[in-house]
Amino acid sequence: NAGVTQTPKFRVLKTGQSMTLLCAQDMNHEYMYWYRQDPGMGLRLIHYSVGEGTTAKGEVPDGYNVSRLKKQNFLLGLESAAPSQTSVYFCASKNGKEQETQYFGPGTRLLVL
Amino acid sequence: GQNIDQPTEMTATEGAIVQINCTYQTSGFNGLFWYQQHAGEAPTFLSYNVLDGLEEKGRFSSFLSRSKGYSYLLLKELQMKDSASYLCAVMDSNYQLIWGAGTKLIIKP
């Protein structure tokens, strides 16, 4: 099992450009999450999904959109990138039980110039 | 508001014991997690506490006091590979994880 994978691993964007980050999991997990991690701060939840076809806003959703068309994939989109979105983005997943552990992907480093 | 506090950085010696503290104030409580994160890598699960007391898992132990809003992670027989950040996270009433900023642990020979 590959677990949770993320593509790309690293990307540089110019302000105003758009991109999509892909997260895939092969553990048949129901719940998937997108976080950002910035220096000196805890992981912050951007959006999450509790199942195929569902999405919900987290703590910092502005400037991002998500889609969960297939159970194994969770896409994070930036329509018009801003320097404030420079960060490391982590995807995580867990199975349907509420208090289960989240498993993380290796992260995507995004630099917006 | 919701708040998780843990020290920014700690230093310890190889072979010694170190205790990393975490205090929290959250809307509801459904358990506390500790994760380890090596530089440039993903967080990985270490422990989960939902009841008061000590949970031991090899060289790592985690303690919880719900009445005090307090937890600690105890690492024994420190090894160089334990150099990492340790993240404390509380699951709130909505089953969402609220994360501390992490404690960077530096191990010296």
PDB file of C-alpha atoms in Angstrom:
ATOM      1  CA  ASN A   1       0.000   0.000   0.000  1.00  0.00           C
ATOM      2  CA  ALA A   2       1.263   3.460  -0.893  1.00  0.00           C
ATOM      3  CA  GLY A   3      -0.839   5.076   1.856  1.00  0.00           C
ATOM      4  CA  VAL A   4      -1.408   8.772   1.170  1.00  0.00           C
ATOM      5  CA  THR A   5       0.373  10.331  -1.797  1.00  0.00           C
ATOM      6  CA  GLN A   6       0.503  13.947  -2.932  1.00  0.00           C
ATOM      7  CA  THR A   7       1.477  15.534  -6.232  1.00  0.00           C
ATOM      8  CA  PRO A   8       3.367  17.660  -6.943  1.00  0.00           C
ATOM      9  CA  LYS A   9       6.061  17.629  -4.246  1.00  0.00           C
ATOM     10  CA  PHE A  10       7.164  21.188  -4.973  1.00  0.00           C
ATOM     11  CA  ARG A  11       5.828  24.037  -7.080  1.00  0.00           C
ATOM     12  CA  VAL A  12       6.627  27.678  -7.729  1.00  0.00           C
ATOM     13  CA  LEU A  13       3.803  29.940  -8.867  1.00  0.00           C
ATOM     14  CA  LYS A  14       3.530  33.566  -9.809  1.00  0.00           C
ATOM     15  CA  THR A  15       0.878  35.709  -8.158  1.00  0.00           C
ATOM     16  CA  GLY A  16      -2.438  35.223  -9.912  1.00  0.00           C
ATOM     17  CA  GLN A  17      -1.660  31.801 -11.374  1.00  0.00           C
ATOM     18  CA  SER A  18      -3.813  28.807 -10.609  1.00  0.00           C
ATOM     19  CA  MET A  19      -2.985  25.216  -9.748  1.00  0.00           C
ATOM     20  CA  THR A  20      -4.422  22.005  -8.364  1.00  0.00           C
ATOM     21  CA  LEU A  21      -2.860  19.822  -5.722  1.00  0.00           C
ATOM     22  CA  LEU A  22      -3.787  16.151  -5.850  1.00  0.00           C
ATOM     23  CA  CYS A  23      -4.115  13.834  -2.875  1.00  0.00           C
ATOM     24  CA  ALA A  24      -4.720  10.113  -3.301  1.00  0.00           C
ATOM     25  CA  GLN A  25      -5.183   7.378  -0.697  1.00  0.00           C
ATOM     26  CA  ASP A  26      -5.439   3.631  -1.166  1.00  0.00           C
ATOM     27  CA  MET A  27      -6.707   2.733   2.317  1.00  0.00           C
ATOM     28  CA  ASN A  28     -10.411   3.107   1.480  1.00  0.00           C
ATOM     29  CA  HIS A  29     -10.692   5.905   4.042  1.00  0.00           C
ATOM     30  CA  GLU A  30     -13.877   7.921   4.251  1.00  0.00           C
ATOM     31  CA  TYR A  31     -12.480  11.155   5.655  1.00  0.00           C
ATOM     32  CA  MET A  32      -9.901  13.321   3.916  1.00  0.00           C
ATOM     33  CA  TYR A  33      -8.341  16.629   4.934  1.00  0.00           C
ATOM     34  CA  TRP A  34      -6.237  19.449   3.564  1.00  0.00           C
ATOM     35  CA  TYR A  35      -3.981  21.339   5.977  1.00  0.00           C
ATOM     36  CA  ARG A  36      -1.398  24.045   5.617  1.00  0.00           C
ATOM     37  CA  GLN A  37       1.659  24.288   7.847  1.00  0.00           C
ATOM     38  CA  ASP A  38       3.458  27.565   8.380  1.00  0.00           C
ATOM     39  CA  PRO A  39       6.502  28.292  10.581  1.00  0.00           C
ATOM     40  CA  GLY A  40       5.612  28.891  14.218  1.00  0.00           C
ATOM     41  CA  MET A  41       2.021  27.807  13.745  1.00  0.00           C
ATOM     42  CA  GLY A  42       0.104  24.609  14.147  1.00  0.00           C
ATOM     43  CA  LEU A  43      -1.399  22.762  11.240  1.00  0.00           C
ATOM     44  CA  ARG A  44      -4.477  24.629  10.060  1.00  0.00           C
ATOM     45  CA  LEU A  45      -7.406  22.920   8.405  1.00  0.00           C
ATOM     46  CA  ILE A  46      -8.366  24.326   5.006  1.00  0.00           C
ATOM     47  CA  HIS A  47     -11.144  21.994   3.839  1.00  0.00           C
ATOM     48  CA  TYR A  48     -12.205  18.462   4.568  1.00  0.00           C
ATOM     49  CA  SER A  49     -14.479  15.732   3.262  1.00  0.00           C
ATOM     50  CA  VAL A  50     -16.435  13.063   5.124  1.00  0.00           C
ATOM     51  CA  GLY A  51     -17.122  10.992   2.046  1.00  0.00           C
ATOM     52  CA  GLU A  52     -17.247  10.869  -1.743  1.00  0.00           C
ATOM     53  CA  GLY A  53     -19.091  13.880  -3.145  1.00  0.00           C
ATOM     54  CA  THR A  54     -18.950  15.880   0.107  1.00  0.00           C
ATOM     55  CA  THR A  55     -16.769  18.800   1.147  1.00  0.00           C
ATOM     56  CA  ALA A  56     -16.778  21.255   4.049  1.00  0.00           C
ATOM     57  CA  LYS A  57     -14.859  24.356   5.095  1.00  0.00           C
ATOM     58  CA  GLY A  58     -12.211  24.257   7.757  1.00  0.00           C
ATOM     59  CA  GLU A  59     -10.510  27.016   9.685  1.00  0.00           C
ATOM     60  CA  VAL A  60      -8.844  28.822   6.728  1.00  0.00           C
ATOM     61  CA  PRO A  61     -10.836  28.103   3.528  1.00  0.00           C
ATOM     62  CA  ASP A  62     -10.574  31.481   1.771  1.00  0.00           C
ATOM     63  CA  GLY A  63      -8.752  31.372  -1.562  1.00  0.00           C
ATOM     64  CA  TYR A  64      -9.068  27.587  -1.875  1.00  0.00           C
ATOM     65  CA  ASN A  65     -11.570  25.179  -3.396  1.00  0.00           C
ATOM     66  CA  VAL A  66     -11.790  21.405  -3.164  1.00  0.00           C
ATOM     67  CA  SER A  67     -13.474  18.475  -4.849  1.00  0.00           C
ATOM     68  CA  ARG A  68     -13.972  14.817  -3.890  1.00  0.00           C
ATOM     69  CA  LEU A  69     -15.375  13.194  -7.017  1.00  0.00           C
ATOM     70  CA  LYS A  70     -13.842   9.816  -6.193  1.00  0.00           C
ATOM     71  CA  LYS A  71     -13.452   8.340  -2.742  1.00  0.00           C
ATOM     72  CA  GLN A  72      -9.708   7.887  -3.098  1.00  0.00           C
ATOM     73  CA  ASN A  73      -8.932  11.407  -4.375  1.00  0.00           C
ATOM     74  CA  PHE A  74      -9.176  14.846  -2.799  1.00  0.00           C
ATOM     75  CA  LEU A  75      -8.172  17.854  -4.900  1.00  0.00           C
ATOM     76  CA  LEU A  76      -7.199  21.272  -3.584  1.00  0.00           C
ATOM     77  CA  GLY A  77      -7.403  24.196  -6.010  1.00  0.00           C
ATOM     78  CA  LEU A  78      -5.947  27.657  -5.876  1.00  0.00           C
ATOM     79  CA  GLU A  79      -7.753  29.835  -8.413  1.00  0.00           C
ATOM     80  CA  SER A  80      -5.559  32.933  -8.095  1.00  0.00           C
ATOM     81  CA  ALA A  81      -2.463  32.328  -6.016  1.00  0.00           C
ATOM     82  CA  ALA A  82      -1.240  34.954  -3.549  1.00  0.00           C
ATOM     83  CA  PRO A  83       2.101  35.194  -1.690  1.00  0.00           C
ATOM     84  CA  SER A  84       0.191  34.533   1.561  1.00  0.00           C
ATOM     85  CA  GLN A  85      -0.500  31.036   0.237  1.00  0.00           C
ATOM     86  CA  THR A  86       3.186  30.160   0.305  1.00  0.00           C
ATOM     87  CA  SER A  87       3.191  27.184   2.645  1.00  0.00           C
ATOM     88  CA  VAL A  88       3.577  23.445   2.995  1.00  0.00           C
ATOM     89  CA  TYR A  89       0.317  21.656   2.250  1.00  0.00           C
ATOM     90  CA  PHE A  90      -0.468  18.308   3.814  1.00  0.00           C
ATOM     91  CA  CYS A  91      -3.253  15.955   2.944  1.00  0.00           C
ATOM     92  CA  ALA A  92      -4.497  13.433   5.504  1.00  0.00           C
ATOM     93  CA  SER A  93      -7.067  10.681   5.638  1.00  0.00           C
ATOM     94  CA  LYS A  94      -8.739   8.443   8.186  1.00  0.00           C
ATOM     95  CA  ASN A  95     -11.445   5.815   8.205  1.00  0.00           C
ATOM     96  CA  GLY A  96     -15.014   6.498   9.162  1.00  0.00           C
ATOM     97  CA  LYS A  97     -14.673   6.178  12.926  1.00  0.00           C
ATOM     98  CA  GLU A  98     -14.581   9.597  14.546  1.00  0.00           C
ATOM     99  CA  GLN A  99     -11.604   9.162  16.867  1.00  0.00           C
ATOM    100  CA  GLU A 100      -9.372   7.282  14.488  1.00  0.00           C
ATOM    101  CA  THR A 101      -5.852   8.394  13.641  1.00  0.00           C
ATOM    102  CA  GLN A 102      -5.206  10.618  10.655  1.00  0.00           C
ATOM    103  CA  TYR A 103      -2.546   9.449   8.185  1.00  0.00           C
ATOM    104  CA  PHE A 104      -0.597  12.117   6.354  1.00  0.00           C
ATOM    105  CA  GLY A 105       0.844  12.450   2.878  1.00  0.00           C
ATOM    106  CA  PRO A 106       4.419  13.657   2.345  1.00  0.00           C
ATOM    107  CA  GLY A 107       3.399  17.267   1.682  1.00  0.00           C
ATOM    108  CA  THR A 108       3.566  19.779  -1.163  1.00  0.00           C
ATOM    109  CA  ARG A 109       5.823  22.793  -0.814  1.00  0.00           C
ATOM    110  CA  LEU A 110       4.319  25.789  -2.592  1.00  0.00           C
ATOM    111  CA  LEU A 111       6.114  29.065  -3.193  1.00  0.00           C
ATOM    112  CA  VAL A 112       4.095  31.963  -4.587  1.00  0.00           C
ATOM    113  CA  LEU A 113       6.175  34.845  -5.907  1.00  0.00           C
TER     114      LEU A 113
ATOM    115  CA  GLY B   1     -11.178  30.491  21.760  1.00  0.00           C
ATOM    116  CA  GLN B   2      -9.300  27.269  21.305  1.00  0.00           C
ATOM    117  CA  ASN B   3      -5.666  27.105  22.272  1.00  0.00           C
ATOM    118  CA  ILE B   4      -2.919  24.512  22.426  1.00  0.00           C
ATOM    119  CA  ASP B   5       0.361  25.492  24.087  1.00  0.00           C
ATOM    120  CA  GLN B   6       3.651  23.635  23.967  1.00  0.00           C
ATOM    121  CA  PRO B   7       7.272  24.794  24.248  1.00  0.00           C
ATOM    122  CA  THR B   8       8.851  25.933  21.008  1.00  0.00           C
ATOM    123  CA  GLU B   9      12.143  24.115  21.435  1.00  0.00           C
ATOM    124  CA  MET B  10      13.855  21.734  23.852  1.00  0.00           C
ATOM    125  CA  THR B  11      17.345  20.276  24.002  1.00  0.00           C
ATOM    126  CA  ALA B  12      18.324  16.961  25.554  1.00  0.00           C
ATOM    127  CA  THR B  13      21.253  14.572  25.626  1.00  0.00           C
ATOM    128  CA  GLU B  14      21.434  11.196  23.930  1.00  0.00           C
ATOM    129  CA  GLY B  15      20.459   8.453  26.375  1.00  0.00           C
ATOM    130  CA  ALA B  16      18.582  10.815  28.699  1.00  0.00           C
ATOM    131  CA  ILE B  17      14.861  11.348  29.350  1.00  0.00           C
ATOM    132  CA  VAL B  18      12.827  14.329  28.182  1.00  0.00           C
ATOM    133  CA  GLN B  19       9.264  15.422  28.937  1.00  0.00           C
ATOM    134  CA  ILE B  20       7.366  17.596  26.457  1.00  0.00           C
ATOM    135  CA  ASN B  21       4.335  19.348  27.937  1.00  0.00           C
ATOM    136  CA  CYS B  22       1.114  20.386  26.251  1.00  0.00           C
ATOM    137  CA  THR B  23      -1.702  22.431  27.759  1.00  0.00           C
ATOM    138  CA  TYR B  24      -4.996  22.982  26.029  1.00  0.00           C
ATOM    139  CA  GLN B  25      -8.263  24.896  26.106  1.00  0.00           C
ATOM    140  CA  THR B  26     -10.749  23.635  23.552  1.00  0.00           C
ATOM    141  CA  SER B  27     -14.482  23.519  22.926  1.00  0.00           C
ATOM    142  CA  GLY B  28     -15.083  19.951  23.943  1.00  0.00           C
ATOM    143  CA  PHE B  29     -12.653  17.089  24.198  1.00  0.00           C
ATOM    144  CA  ASN B  30     -12.592  13.800  22.328  1.00  0.00           C
ATOM    145  CA  GLY B  31      -9.015  12.825  22.915  1.00  0.00           C
ATOM    146  CA  LEU B  32      -5.450  14.076  22.591  1.00  0.00           C
ATOM    147  CA  PHE B  33      -2.936  12.961  19.987  1.00  0.00           C
ATOM    148  CA  TRP B  34       0.831  13.191  19.796  1.00  0.00           C
ATOM    149  CA  TYR B  35       2.544  13.120  16.408  1.00  0.00           C
ATOM    150  CA  GLN B  36       6.210  13.112  15.465  1.00  0.00           C
ATOM    151  CA  GLN B  37       7.418  15.130  12.481  1.00  0.00           C
ATOM    152  CA  HIS B  38      10.963  14.931  11.165  1.00  0.00           C
ATOM    153  CA  ALA B  39      12.172  17.966   9.229  1.00  0.00           C
ATOM    154  CA  GLY B  40      10.739  18.029   5.727  1.00  0.00           C
ATOM    155  CA  GLU B  41       8.515  15.019   6.341  1.00  0.00           C
ATOM    156  CA  ALA B  42       4.905  14.249   7.195  1.00  0.00           C
ATOM    157  CA  PRO B  43       3.602  13.983  10.761  1.00  0.00           C
ATOM    158  CA  THR B  44       3.345  10.387  11.977  1.00  0.00           C
ATOM    159  CA  PHE B  45       1.130   9.136  14.794  1.00  0.00           C
ATOM    160  CA  LEU B  46       2.697   8.396  18.183  1.00  0.00           C
ATOM    161  CA  SER B  47      -0.073   8.147  20.759  1.00  0.00           C
ATOM    162  CA  TYR B  48      -3.698   8.804  21.657  1.00  0.00           C
ATOM    163  CA  ASN B  49      -5.145   9.483  25.134  1.00  0.00           C
ATOM    164  CA  VAL B  50      -8.803   9.953  25.932  1.00  0.00           C
ATOM    165  CA  LEU B  51      -8.857   8.854  29.582  1.00  0.00           C
ATOM    166  CA  ASP B  52      -6.737  10.221  32.423  1.00  0.00           C
ATOM    167  CA  GLY B  53      -3.498   8.450  33.088  1.00  0.00           C
ATOM    168  CA  LEU B  54      -0.364   7.160  31.486  1.00  0.00           C
ATOM    169  CA  GLU B  55      -0.141   5.186  28.245  1.00  0.00           C
ATOM    170  CA  GLU B  56       3.178   3.463  27.653  1.00  0.00           C
ATOM    171  CA  LYS B  57       4.453   2.367  24.270  1.00  0.00           C
ATOM    172  CA  GLY B  58       8.068   1.262  24.274  1.00  0.00           C
ATOM    173  CA  ARG B  59      10.396   4.209  24.874  1.00  0.00           C
ATOM    174  CA  PHE B  60       7.496   6.667  24.535  1.00  0.00           C
ATOM    175  CA  SER B  61       4.780   7.352  27.103  1.00  0.00           C
ATOM    176  CA  SER B  62       1.942   9.866  27.078  1.00  0.00           C
ATOM    177  CA  PHE B  63       0.023  11.219  30.062  1.00  0.00           C
ATOM    178  CA  LEU B  64      -3.303  13.005  30.223  1.00  0.00           C
ATOM    179  CA  SER B  65      -5.126  14.987  32.904  1.00  0.00           C
ATOM    180  CA  ARG B  66      -8.465  16.194  31.551  1.00  0.00           C
ATOM    181  CA  SER B  67      -9.280  18.233  34.664  1.00  0.00           C
ATOM    182  CA  LYS B  68      -6.057  20.217  34.254  1.00  0.00           C
ATOM    183  CA  GLY B  69      -6.157  20.410  30.452  1.00  0.00           C
ATOM    184  CA  TYR B  70      -2.667  18.968  30.415  1.00  0.00           C
ATOM    185  CA  SER B  71      -0.702  16.261  28.702  1.00  0.00           C
ATOM    186  CA  TYR B  72       2.923  15.299  28.382  1.00  0.00           C
ATOM    187  CA  LEU B  73       4.969  13.076  26.127  1.00  0.00           C
ATOM    188  CA  LEU B  74       7.855  11.294  27.829  1.00  0.00           C
ATOM    189  CA  LEU B  75      10.737  10.005  25.739  1.00  0.00           C
ATOM    190  CA  LYS B  76      13.225   7.658  27.399  1.00  0.00           C
ATOM    191  CA  GLU B  77      16.674   6.479  26.326  1.00  0.00           C
ATOM    192  CA  LEU B  78      16.879   9.238  23.770  1.00  0.00           C
ATOM    193  CA  GLN B  79      18.434   8.441  20.418  1.00  0.00           C
ATOM    194  CA  MET B  80      19.710  10.802  17.765  1.00  0.00           C
ATOM    195  CA  LYS B  81      16.853   9.746  15.501  1.00  0.00           C
ATOM    196  CA  ASP B  82      14.408  11.222  18.041  1.00  0.00           C
ATOM    197  CA  SER B  83      15.473  14.690  16.880  1.00  0.00           C
ATOM    198  CA  ALA B  84      12.199  15.951  15.426  1.00  0.00           C
ATOM    199  CA  SER B  85       9.214  18.158  16.140  1.00  0.00           C
ATOM    200  CA  TYR B  86       6.518  16.762  18.392  1.00  0.00           C
ATOM    201  CA  LEU B  87       2.989  17.943  17.712  1.00  0.00           C
ATOM    202  CA  CYS B  88       0.187  17.930  20.261  1.00  0.00           C
ATOM    203  CA  ALA B  89      -3.361  17.906  18.865  1.00  0.00           C
ATOM    204  CA  VAL B  90      -6.739  17.865  20.628  1.00  0.00           C
ATOM    205  CA  MET B  91      -9.904  16.498  19.042  1.00  0.00           C
ATOM    206  CA  ASP B  92     -12.701  18.956  19.801  1.00  0.00           C
ATOM    207  CA  SER B  93     -16.444  18.464  20.119  1.00  0.00           C
ATOM    208  CA  ASN B  94     -16.797  18.390  16.303  1.00  0.00           C
ATOM    209  CA  TYR B  95     -14.123  15.680  16.036  1.00  0.00           C
ATOM    210  CA  GLN B  96     -11.758  18.126  14.375  1.00  0.00           C
ATOM    211  CA  LEU B  97      -8.101  18.237  15.404  1.00  0.00           C
ATOM    212  CA  ILE B  98      -6.779  21.473  16.902  1.00  0.00           C
ATOM    213  CA  TRP B  99      -2.998  21.527  16.597  1.00  0.00           C
ATOM    214  CA  GLY B 100      -0.258  23.036  18.701  1.00  0.00           C
ATOM    215  CA  ALA B 101       2.657  24.701  16.926  1.00  0.00           C
ATOM    216  CA  GLY B 102       4.942  21.816  17.826  1.00  0.00           C
ATOM    217  CA  THR B 103       8.035  21.384  19.987  1.00  0.00           C
ATOM    218  CA  LYS B 104      11.348  21.038  18.205  1.00  0.00           C
ATOM    219  CA  LEU B 105      13.476  18.543  20.105  1.00  0.00           C
ATOM    220  CA  ILE B 106      17.233  18.728  19.604  1.00  0.00           C
ATOM    221  CA  ILE B 107      19.284  15.738  20.761  1.00  0.00           C
ATOM    222  CA  LYS B 108      22.960  16.298  21.494  1.00  0.00           C
ATOM    223  CA  PRO B 109      25.534  13.505  21.679  1.00  0.00           C
TER     224      PRO B 109
END
